[in-house]
Coordinates of C-alpha atoms in Angstrom, one line a residue:
S276 CA 0.1 0.0 -0.3
S277 CA 1.2 3.7 -0.4
P278 CA 1.8 6.0 0.8
H279 CA 3.5 5.4 4.2
L280 CA 2.4 7.4 7.1
V281 CA 5.3 7.3 9.7
Q282 CA 7.8 4.6 8.5
V283 CA 8.3 3.2 5.0
R284 CA 8.0 -0.3 6.1
E285 CA 4.3 0.1 6.8
R286 CA 4.2 -0.3 2.8
I287 CA 4.9 -4.0 2.9
R288 CA 3.3 -5.8 5.4
I289 CA 2.8 -9.4 6.6
N290 CA -0.1 -10.6 8.6
G291 CA -1.1 -7.1 8.9
Q292 CA 2.4 -5.8 10.5
P293 CA 5.0 -3.4 8.9
I294 CA 8.1 -6.2 7.9
S295 CA 10.9 -5.9 10.8
K296 CA 13.8 -3.2 10.2
E297 CA 16.2 -6.5 9.8
L298 CA 14.0 -7.7 7.2
F299 CA 13.6 -4.5 5.1
S300 CA 17.2 -3.8 5.3
K301 CA 18.3 -7.7 4.0
Y302 CA 15.4 -7.2 1.2
F303 CA 16.6 -3.6 0.2
W304 CA 19.9 -4.4 -0.2
L305 CA 19.6 -7.9 -1.8
V306 CA 17.3 -6.1 -4.6
Y307 CA 19.2 -3.2 -4.9
N308 CA 22.7 -5.1 -5.6
R309 CA 21.1 -7.5 -8.0
L310 CA 19.4 -4.3 -9.8
E311 CA 22.9 -2.6 -9.8
K312 CA 24.8 -5.7 -11.2
T313 CA 21.9 -6.3 -14.1
K314 CA 21.3 -2.8 -14.9
D315 CA 21.5 -1.3 -19.0
P316 CA 24.9 0.5 -18.9
A317 CA 23.2 2.9 -21.1
R318 CA 20.3 3.6 -18.5
S319 CA 22.2 3.9 -15.6
S320 CA 19.5 4.8 -13.1
M321 CA 17.6 3.0 -10.7
P322 CA 14.3 2.4 -10.6
A323 CA 12.2 5.4 -9.5
Y324 CA 11.4 5.3 -5.4
F325 CA 7.7 3.7 -6.1
R326 CA 8.7 1.4 -8.5
F327 CA 12.0 0.3 -6.4
L328 CA 9.3 -0.2 -3.7
T329 CA 7.2 -2.2 -5.6
I330 CA 10.0 -4.5 -7.0
M331 CA 11.1 -5.4 -3.3
A332 CA 7.8 -5.9 -2.2
F333 CA 7.2 -8.5 -4.8
H334 CA 10.4 -10.1 -3.9
V335 CA 9.5 -9.8 -0.2
F336 CA 6.1 -12.0 -0.7
L337 CA 7.9 -14.3 -3.0
Q338 CA 10.3 -15.2 -0.6
E339 CA 8.4 -15.2 2.5
K340 CA 6.2 -17.4 0.8
V341 CA 2.9 -15.4 1.7
D342 CA -0.5 -17.4 0.6
L343 CA -2.2 -14.4 -0.2
A344 CA -0.9 -10.8 -1.4
V345 CA -3.3 -7.9 -1.3
V346 CA -1.7 -5.3 -3.9
E347 CA -3.1 -1.7 -4.0
V348 CA -2.3 0.5 -7.1
G349 CA 0.0 3.4 -6.7
I350 CA -1.5 6.1 -9.1
G351 CA -4.3 4.9 -11.7
G352 CA -4.2 1.7 -12.8
T353 CA -3.2 1.1 -16.5
Y354 CA 0.4 2.6 -16.6
D355 CA 1.1 1.9 -12.9
C356 CA 4.0 -0.3 -12.1
T357 CA 1.6 -2.6 -9.9
N358 CA 0.1 -3.5 -13.2
I359 CA 2.7 -6.2 -14.4
I360 CA 0.4 -9.1 -12.3
R361 CA -0.6 -11.0 -15.3
A362 CA -3.2 -13.1 -13.9
P363 CA -4.4 -11.9 -10.4
V364 CA -7.1 -13.9 -8.5
V365 CA -9.3 -11.0 -8.5
C366 CA -9.7 -7.0 -8.7
G367 CA -11.4 -4.6 -7.2
V368 CA -12.2 -0.7 -7.9
S369 CA -13.4 1.2 -5.2
S370 CA -15.5 4.5 -5.1
L371 CA -14.0 6.9 -7.8
G372 CA -12.8 10.5 -7.2
I373 CA -11.1 13.4 -8.9
D374 CA -7.1 13.2 -8.0
H375 CA -4.0 13.0 -9.8
T376 CA -5.8 14.8 -12.4
S377 CA -2.1 15.8 -14.5
I378 CA -1.4 12.2 -14.5
L379 CA -4.9 10.3 -14.8
G380 CA -6.9 13.1 -16.8
D381 CA -9.5 15.9 -15.4
T382 CA -12.7 13.9 -15.7
M383 CA -14.4 11.0 -13.7
E384 CA -14.4 9.0 -17.5
K385 CA -10.7 9.5 -18.0
I386 CA -10.1 8.1 -14.5
A387 CA -12.2 5.0 -15.0
W388 CA -10.6 4.2 -18.2
Q389 CA -7.2 4.3 -16.3
K390 CA -8.8 2.4 -13.2
G391 CA -10.0 -0.2 -15.9
G392 CA -6.4 -0.7 -17.0
I393 CA -6.3 -3.4 -14.0
F394 CA -8.9 -5.8 -15.5
K395 CA -7.4 -9.2 -16.8
P396 CA -8.7 -11.6 -19.5
G397 CA -11.1 -14.3 -17.4
V398 CA -10.3 -12.6 -13.8
P399 CA -13.5 -11.6 -12.2
A400 CA -13.4 -7.8 -10.9
F401 CA -15.9 -5.9 -8.6
T402 CA -16.8 -2.4 -8.2
V403 CA -19.0 -0.2 -6.0
A404 CA -21.9 2.2 -6.9
Q405 CA -20.3 4.5 -9.3
P406 CA -22.0 7.6 -11.4
E407 CA -23.6 6.1 -14.5
R408 CA -20.7 7.5 -17.4
P409 CA -17.9 6.5 -15.3
L410 CA -19.3 2.9 -14.9
E411 CA -20.2 2.6 -18.1
V412 CA -16.3 3.4 -19.1
L413 CA -15.4 0.6 -16.4
R414 CA -17.9 -1.7 -18.3
D415 CA -16.4 -1.2 -21.6
R416 CA -12.6 -1.7 -20.2
A417 CA -13.9 -4.7 -19.1
R418 CA -15.6 -6.0 -22.3
E419 CA -12.1 -4.9 -24.0
R420 CA -10.3 -7.3 -22.1
E421 CA -13.0 -10.1 -21.7
C422 CA -12.9 -9.7 -17.9
P423 CA -16.6 -10.4 -16.0
L424 CA -17.2 -7.2 -13.9
Y425 CA -19.8 -7.2 -11.4
L426 CA -21.4 -4.3 -9.2
C427 CA -21.5 -4.7 -5.4
P428 CA -25.0 -4.6 -3.6
E429 CA -24.7 -2.2 -0.6
L430 CA -23.5 -3.9 2.6
D431 CA -27.2 -3.8 4.0
A432 CA -28.1 -7.0 1.7
F433 CA -25.1 -9.0 3.2
E434 CA -26.8 -8.4 6.9
R435 CA -28.1 -11.4 8.9
D436 CA -31.5 -11.6 10.4
G437 CA -31.6 -7.7 10.5
Q438 CA -28.3 -7.2 12.5
A439 CA -26.3 -4.6 11.3
L440 CA -22.5 -5.4 10.6
E441 CA -20.4 -3.4 12.3
L442 CA -17.4 -1.7 10.8
G443 CA -14.0 -1.0 12.7
L444 CA -13.7 2.0 10.5
A445 CA -15.8 4.8 11.0
G446 CA -17.8 7.2 8.1
A447 CA -20.5 6.2 6.0
H448 CA -18.1 5.7 2.8
Q449 CA -16.5 2.5 4.6
R450 CA -19.8 0.5 4.0
S451 CA -19.2 0.6 0.3
N452 CA -15.4 -0.4 1.0
A453 CA -16.5 -3.3 3.1
A454 CA -19.0 -4.5 0.5
L455 CA -16.0 -4.4 -1.9
A456 CA -13.8 -6.4 0.6
L457 CA -16.5 -9.1 1.2
Q458 CA -16.7 -9.9 -2.6
L459 CA -13.2 -10.0 -3.2
A460 CA -12.3 -12.3 0.0
R461 CA -15.0 -14.5 -1.0
T462 CA -13.8 -15.0 -4.4
W463 CA -10.4 -15.8 -3.3
L464 CA -11.9 -18.5 -0.7
Q465 CA -13.7 -19.9 -3.6
R466 CA -10.5 -20.0 -5.7
R467 CA -8.8 -21.7 -3.1
G468 CA -11.5 -24.5 -2.7
C469 CA -12.6 -23.4 0.5
C470 CA -15.9 -24.8 2.4
G471 CA -18.0 -22.4 4.2
V472 CA -17.0 -19.3 2.2
G473 CA -20.6 -17.6 2.4
E474 CA -23.8 -19.1 2.0
L475 CA -25.4 -17.2 -1.2
K476 CA -28.9 -15.2 -0.5
D477 CA -31.8 -15.6 -1.8
V478 CA -33.0 -11.7 -1.9
P479 CA -34.6 -9.4 -4.0
L480 CA -32.4 -7.5 -6.2
D481 CA -31.6 -3.9 -5.1
A482 CA -33.9 -1.9 -7.7
E483 CA -31.2 0.6 -7.9
L484 CA -28.6 -2.2 -9.4
V485 CA -31.5 -3.2 -11.9
G486 CA -30.6 -2.0 -15.5
R487 CA -27.4 -0.4 -14.4
P488 CA -24.1 -0.7 -17.0
V489 CA -22.9 -3.7 -15.0
P490 CA -24.7 -6.5 -13.6
P491 CA -25.1 -7.2 -9.8
A492 CA -22.7 -9.3 -7.9
P493 CA -24.4 -12.2 -5.8
T494 CA -25.1 -11.1 -2.1
F495 CA -24.2 -13.9 0.7
R496 CA -24.0 -14.7 4.4
P497 CA -20.9 -13.5 5.6
T498 CA -19.2 -16.2 7.6
D499 CA -18.1 -15.4 11.5
A500 CA -14.5 -14.7 10.2
M501 CA -15.8 -12.0 7.8
I502 CA -18.1 -10.3 10.1
Q503 CA -14.9 -10.1 12.9
G504 CA -12.7 -9.2 9.9
L505 CA -14.9 -6.1 9.4
R506 CA -15.2 -5.1 12.8
D507 CA -12.0 -5.5 13.9
T508 CA -10.2 -3.6 11.0
E509 CA -7.8 -0.7 12.1
W510 CA -6.2 1.5 9.4
L511 CA -4.4 4.6 11.0
G512 CA -4.7 8.0 9.7
R513 CA -8.5 7.2 8.1
T514 CA -11.3 8.3 10.6
Q515 CA -9.0 8.1 13.7
V516 CA -9.6 9.6 16.8
L517 CA -6.6 10.2 19.4
P518 CA -8.1 11.4 22.8
H519 CA -5.4 13.3 24.8
G520 CA -6.2 14.9 27.8
A521 CA -8.4 18.0 27.1
V522 CA -7.2 17.8 23.2
T523 CA -8.7 15.2 21.0
W524 CA -7.2 14.9 17.5
Y525 CA -9.1 13.8 14.7
L526 CA -7.0 12.3 11.8
D527 CA -8.1 11.8 8.3
G528 CA -5.9 11.6 5.1
A529 CA -8.7 12.7 3.1
H530 CA -7.4 15.0 0.0
T531 CA -10.1 14.7 -2.8
T532 CA -13.5 16.6 -2.9
S533 CA -15.5 13.3 -2.4
S534 CA -13.0 12.4 0.7
I535 CA -13.0 15.7 2.5
Q536 CA -17.0 15.8 1.9
A537 CA -16.9 12.5 3.7
C538 CA -14.2 13.7 6.5
V539 CA -16.6 16.2 7.3
R540 CA -19.5 14.3 7.8
W541 CA -17.8 12.1 10.3
F542 CA -15.8 14.7 12.0
R543 CA -19.3 16.6 13.0
Q544 CA -20.6 13.5 14.1
A545 CA -17.8 12.3 16.0
A546 CA -17.1 15.9 17.6
L547 CA -21.0 15.8 18.4
N548 CA -20.4 12.3 19.9
R549 CA -17.8 13.7 22.5
D550 CA -18.8 14.1 25.6
K551 CA -19.6 18.0 26.3
P552 CA -17.8 19.9 28.5
H553 CA -19.8 20.8 31.9
D554 CA -17.9 24.2 32.1
G555 CA -15.7 26.0 29.9
S556 CA -15.6 26.4 26.4
E557 CA -15.0 24.0 23.2
V558 CA -12.8 25.2 20.6
R559 CA -12.0 23.9 17.1
V560 CA -8.8 23.9 15.3
L561 CA -8.5 22.8 11.5
L562 CA -4.8 21.9 10.8
F563 CA -4.6 21.6 6.9
N564 CA -2.2 21.0 4.3
A565 CA -2.2 20.0 0.3
T566 CA 0.1 18.5 -2.1
G567 CA 0.5 18.0 -5.6
D568 CA -1.9 19.7 -8.2
R569 CA -5.1 19.6 -5.8
D570 CA -7.7 22.5 -5.8
T571 CA -7.2 23.7 -2.2
A572 CA -9.6 26.3 -2.0
A573 CA -12.4 23.8 -3.1
L574 CA -11.4 21.6 -0.1
L575 CA -11.3 24.3 2.1
K576 CA -14.6 25.6 1.2
L577 CA -16.1 22.0 1.9
L578 CA -14.7 22.5 5.8
L579 CA -16.4 25.8 6.1
P580 CA -19.5 24.0 7.9
C581 CA -17.4 22.4 10.7
H582 CA -17.3 26.1 12.4
F583 CA -13.6 26.3 13.2
D584 CA -12.3 28.7 15.8
Y585 CA -8.9 28.6 14.2
A586 CA -7.3 27.3 11.0
V587 CA -3.8 26.4 10.9
F588 CA -1.5 26.1 8.0
C589 CA 1.7 24.0 7.9
P590 CA 4.2 21.9 5.4
N591 CA 4.2 18.3 6.0
F592 CA 7.9 18.7 7.7
T593 CA 7.7 17.4 11.6
E594 CA 10.6 19.8 12.0
V595 CA 12.1 22.6 10.3
S596 CA 15.3 20.4 9.8
M597 CA 14.3 17.1 8.5
A598 CA 17.9 15.8 7.9
S599 CA 17.4 12.9 10.8
N600 CA 14.3 11.6 9.2
A601 CA 14.6 10.3 5.9
D602 CA 11.2 8.2 5.9
Q603 CA 9.1 11.6 5.7
Q604 CA 11.6 13.6 3.5
N605 CA 10.2 14.7 0.3
F606 CA 13.2 15.6 -2.0
N607 CA 10.8 17.2 -4.4
V608 CA 9.5 19.8 -2.4
T609 CA 11.7 22.5 -0.6
L610 CA 10.6 24.2 2.7
E611 CA 9.9 27.4 0.9
N612 CA 7.8 26.2 -2.1
A613 CA 6.0 23.9 1.1
L614 CA 5.5 27.6 3.0
T615 CA 4.4 29.5 0.1
R616 CA 1.7 26.8 -0.6
C617 CA 0.6 27.4 3.3
L618 CA 0.1 31.1 2.9
D619 CA -1.9 30.7 -0.2
N620 CA -4.2 28.4 1.7
Q621 CA -4.0 31.2 4.6
Q622 CA -5.3 33.7 2.2
T623 CA -8.0 31.3 0.7
W624 CA -9.2 30.4 4.1
T625 CA -9.7 34.1 5.1
R626 CA -11.0 35.0 1.7
L627 CA -13.7 32.1 2.0
L628 CA -14.2 33.5 5.7
E629 CA -15.2 36.9 3.9
E630 CA -17.5 35.8 1.7
K631 CA -19.3 33.6 4.3
G632 CA -19.6 36.2 6.7
G633 CA -22.5 38.3 5.1
Q634 CA -24.6 35.2 5.0
D635 CA -23.7 32.7 8.2
P636 CA -24.6 33.6 11.6
W637 CA -21.9 32.0 13.0
L638 CA -19.2 34.7 11.8
P639 CA -20.2 37.8 13.6
A640 CA -18.8 39.8 10.8
P641 CA -16.4 39.4 7.6
L642 CA -13.0 39.4 7.7
R643 CA -11.1 42.1 6.8
A644 CA -8.1 41.3 4.7
G645 CA -6.3 44.3 4.6
G646 CA -3.2 43.5 6.6
L647 CA -3.4 39.8 5.9
L648 CA -0.3 38.2 5.6
Q649 CA 2.0 40.6 8.1
P650 CA 4.9 38.6 8.8
A651 CA 5.6 38.6 12.7
P652 CA 8.8 36.4 13.2
T653 CA 9.1 35.4 17.0
R654 CA 12.6 34.2 17.5
G655 CA 12.7 32.1 14.4
T656 CA 9.2 31.2 14.2
L657 CA 7.2 31.9 11.2
L658 CA 3.8 33.0 12.2
L659 CA 1.6 34.9 10.3
V660 CA -2.2 35.7 11.1
P661 CA -4.5 38.3 10.1
P662 CA -4.5 41.0 12.4
A663 CA -7.3 41.0 15.0
P664 CA -7.6 42.0 18.6
R665 CA -8.9 38.8 19.6
P666 CA -9.4 35.6 17.4
L667 CA -13.5 35.9 17.0
N668 CA -13.2 34.9 13.0
S669 CA -11.3 31.8 12.8
P670 CA -8.2 33.8 12.4
A671 CA -5.5 31.6 10.0
L672 CA -2.0 31.0 11.0
V673 CA 0.6 29.7 9.3
F674 CA 3.8 27.7 11.0
P675 CA 7.0 26.2 9.6
C676 CA 6.7 22.9 10.7
L677 CA 4.2 20.4 12.6
A678 CA 6.1 20.3 16.0
Q679 CA 5.7 24.0 16.2
A680 CA 2.0 23.7 14.9
L681 CA 1.0 21.0 17.0
R682 CA 2.7 22.5 20.8
W683 CA 0.6 25.9 19.8
V684 CA -2.6 23.9 19.4
A685 CA -2.2 22.1 22.4
Q686 CA -0.8 24.8 24.5
G687 CA 0.4 22.4 27.0
R688 CA -2.5 20.5 27.4
D689 CA -1.6 17.5 25.1
P690 CA 0.7 15.4 27.5
Q691 CA 2.6 13.8 24.5
L692 CA 3.7 17.3 23.6
A693 CA 5.6 19.7 25.3
A694 CA 4.3 23.5 25.6
P695 CA 5.3 26.0 23.4
A696 CA 8.3 28.0 24.0
A697 CA 7.6 31.6 25.4
T698 CA 7.7 34.0 22.5
G699 CA 7.6 37.2 24.8
A700 CA 6.2 40.6 23.8
H701 CA 6.8 40.1 19.9
Q702 CA 4.1 37.7 19.5
P703 CA 1.0 38.8 17.3
P704 CA -2.1 39.4 19.2
A705 CA -4.3 37.1 17.6
A706 CA -2.0 34.4 18.7
S707 CA -1.4 35.5 21.6
S708 CA -5.0 35.6 22.8
G709 CA -6.1 32.6 20.8
A710 CA -3.3 31.0 23.3
V711 CA -5.3 32.1 26.4
L712 CA -8.6 30.8 24.8
L713 CA -6.8 27.3 24.2
R714 CA -5.4 27.2 27.5
E715 CA -8.7 28.0 28.9
A716 CA -11.1 25.8 26.7
A717 CA -12.4 22.6 28.3
A718 CA -12.1 20.9 25.3
I719 CA -10.1 21.4 21.9
H720 CA -11.0 19.6 18.9
V721 CA -8.4 19.4 16.4
L722 CA -9.5 17.9 13.0
V723 CA -6.1 17.2 10.6
T724 CA -6.7 16.5 7.1
G725 CA -6.0 17.4 3.4
S726 CA -2.8 15.3 3.2
L727 CA -1.8 11.7 4.3
H728 CA 1.5 12.9 4.8
L729 CA 0.3 15.5 6.8
V730 CA -1.6 13.0 9.0
G731 CA 1.7 10.8 9.5
G732 CA 3.5 13.5 10.3
V733 CA 1.2 14.4 13.2
L734 CA 0.8 10.5 14.2
K735 CA 4.5 10.7 14.8
L736 CA 4.7 13.5 17.0
L737 CA 1.7 12.3 18.8
D738 CA 2.3 8.2 18.9
P739 CA 6.2 8.0 19.2
T740 CA 6.1 4.1 19.2
L741 CA 5.0 4.1 15.5
S742 CA 8.6 5.0 14.8
Q743 CA 9.9 2.2 16.7

C-alpha cells in the first residue's frame, strides 16, 4: 500500500504488520545490489522510488512465501507499475474520485479508463456504485479485456437477520469499501476451494442495481470470520480519533473533494458524540495542508461548515530540519515552496470566511483582509496571522513545521507534546489571545486533514511508538 504514514516499512506488511527493520534492510540491499549488477549501462539510473519499493514488495512476498498478497495500485492503474501482475485472482475498483488529474485526466470518465486498466482476461472484477458515465467506461474496459465485471450490492444486503454489520472504520463511505472487501475475500476463498465461504442469499435485487450498465454481484451470508474481520479492521490516519486529555485529535488523510465531504460528515458526527464539557468552552481547530496539483480552495470551502475557531496551515515537515528523518523527507519539495503553498491556503481561507461572513450567523462580521500576511517572526518562528484584537473570526495561522503547530494548538494541554516556548512581547495579538482561549478551553477538538503525509507527520509526533 502507499503512501506510508510514519515509516516506509508500513508499505510492505505480512499478516497486517510492517516487516521488521532487519527484514527490510536485508531485502532492500538484496534487490538494490541485484539491480545494480544487471542494469543496462546505457540507462544508469535505478528504478524510481515507488517502482523500486514495488519490486522489493513482490520479492519479499515471494521469498516469505505468503499465501495471499493484496496489492494496492499507486496511481491510476493502466500505467501503474503494480499492473505487471498478469493473472491476479480477483480485481476491485473502489469509489472513484477526482485526484492526480495531471496524470490521470481531469474527468471521472478519464480516471475510470485508467482504473479499468487493471482488468485481466477471465479474472473476475468488482466495483461499487459509481456515477453512470464512469461506470459505463469501466464496463467498456472490462469488455475490451474480456473480464467479467460485477457491481457490489450495498452492505445492507449482506446483513444477517436484521443485524447490522459493525465496522472498525468510521464513516458512511466505508460501507461500500466493506461490501467490496467481502466480494474480493469470498472470490479468493472460492478459488482456494474453501468450504463455508458464505452461503448465497436469495434476496430481491436492489431496484437501483437493475438496469445499471454492470450486472449485480450475488449477495451472500458473511461467515463469522468475515464479520469479525470487518469489526476488527484498523487503518491509521483514516477517521482516527486520538483523545489526549483536554485535546482530541481527529485524523483523516482525505485529499479529494469526495473524501473531504466524507471527512466533514464524520468529524461533525464524531465531535458531536464526544462528551460536552460541563464548564468552559469548546474550541475547534483545523490543521490543514494539501500537496500536488489539488484544488485547495475547493477542499477548504467544503470544510467551512465545521465552524472552526482557528485554521492552522503548515507544511508536512515534522521539524524545520528533516535531516534526521529520511522516511518522511520529500526531496521534490523545498521548505520555501511548501510555505508558499501554506500562505496561499491562509489567504484562501480568509477570503472564504469573508465571503461567508455576510450570510452565515456563526461569523460575527466579515474579516478584513487589508493587513493579511504581515509576518511577525518570533525568535525564528514564522507565524503569520490576520491582524485582529482577539480571535473571533477563525484567524488563520501559518507555522513552518508540524512540531511548532501542534505545540501551539495544544498549549501544554496534551501530555505527549511539550508546551510552546515562551515568545515574549513579540507575539502577534491574535496568536497570543488565541493561546489564552486554547489554554482555558475545557475541550479542544483538532481536525487534521488534506494530506496523508500531514496526518503521518502528526501521528509521528503524537504516538512515538509508531517510529520504533
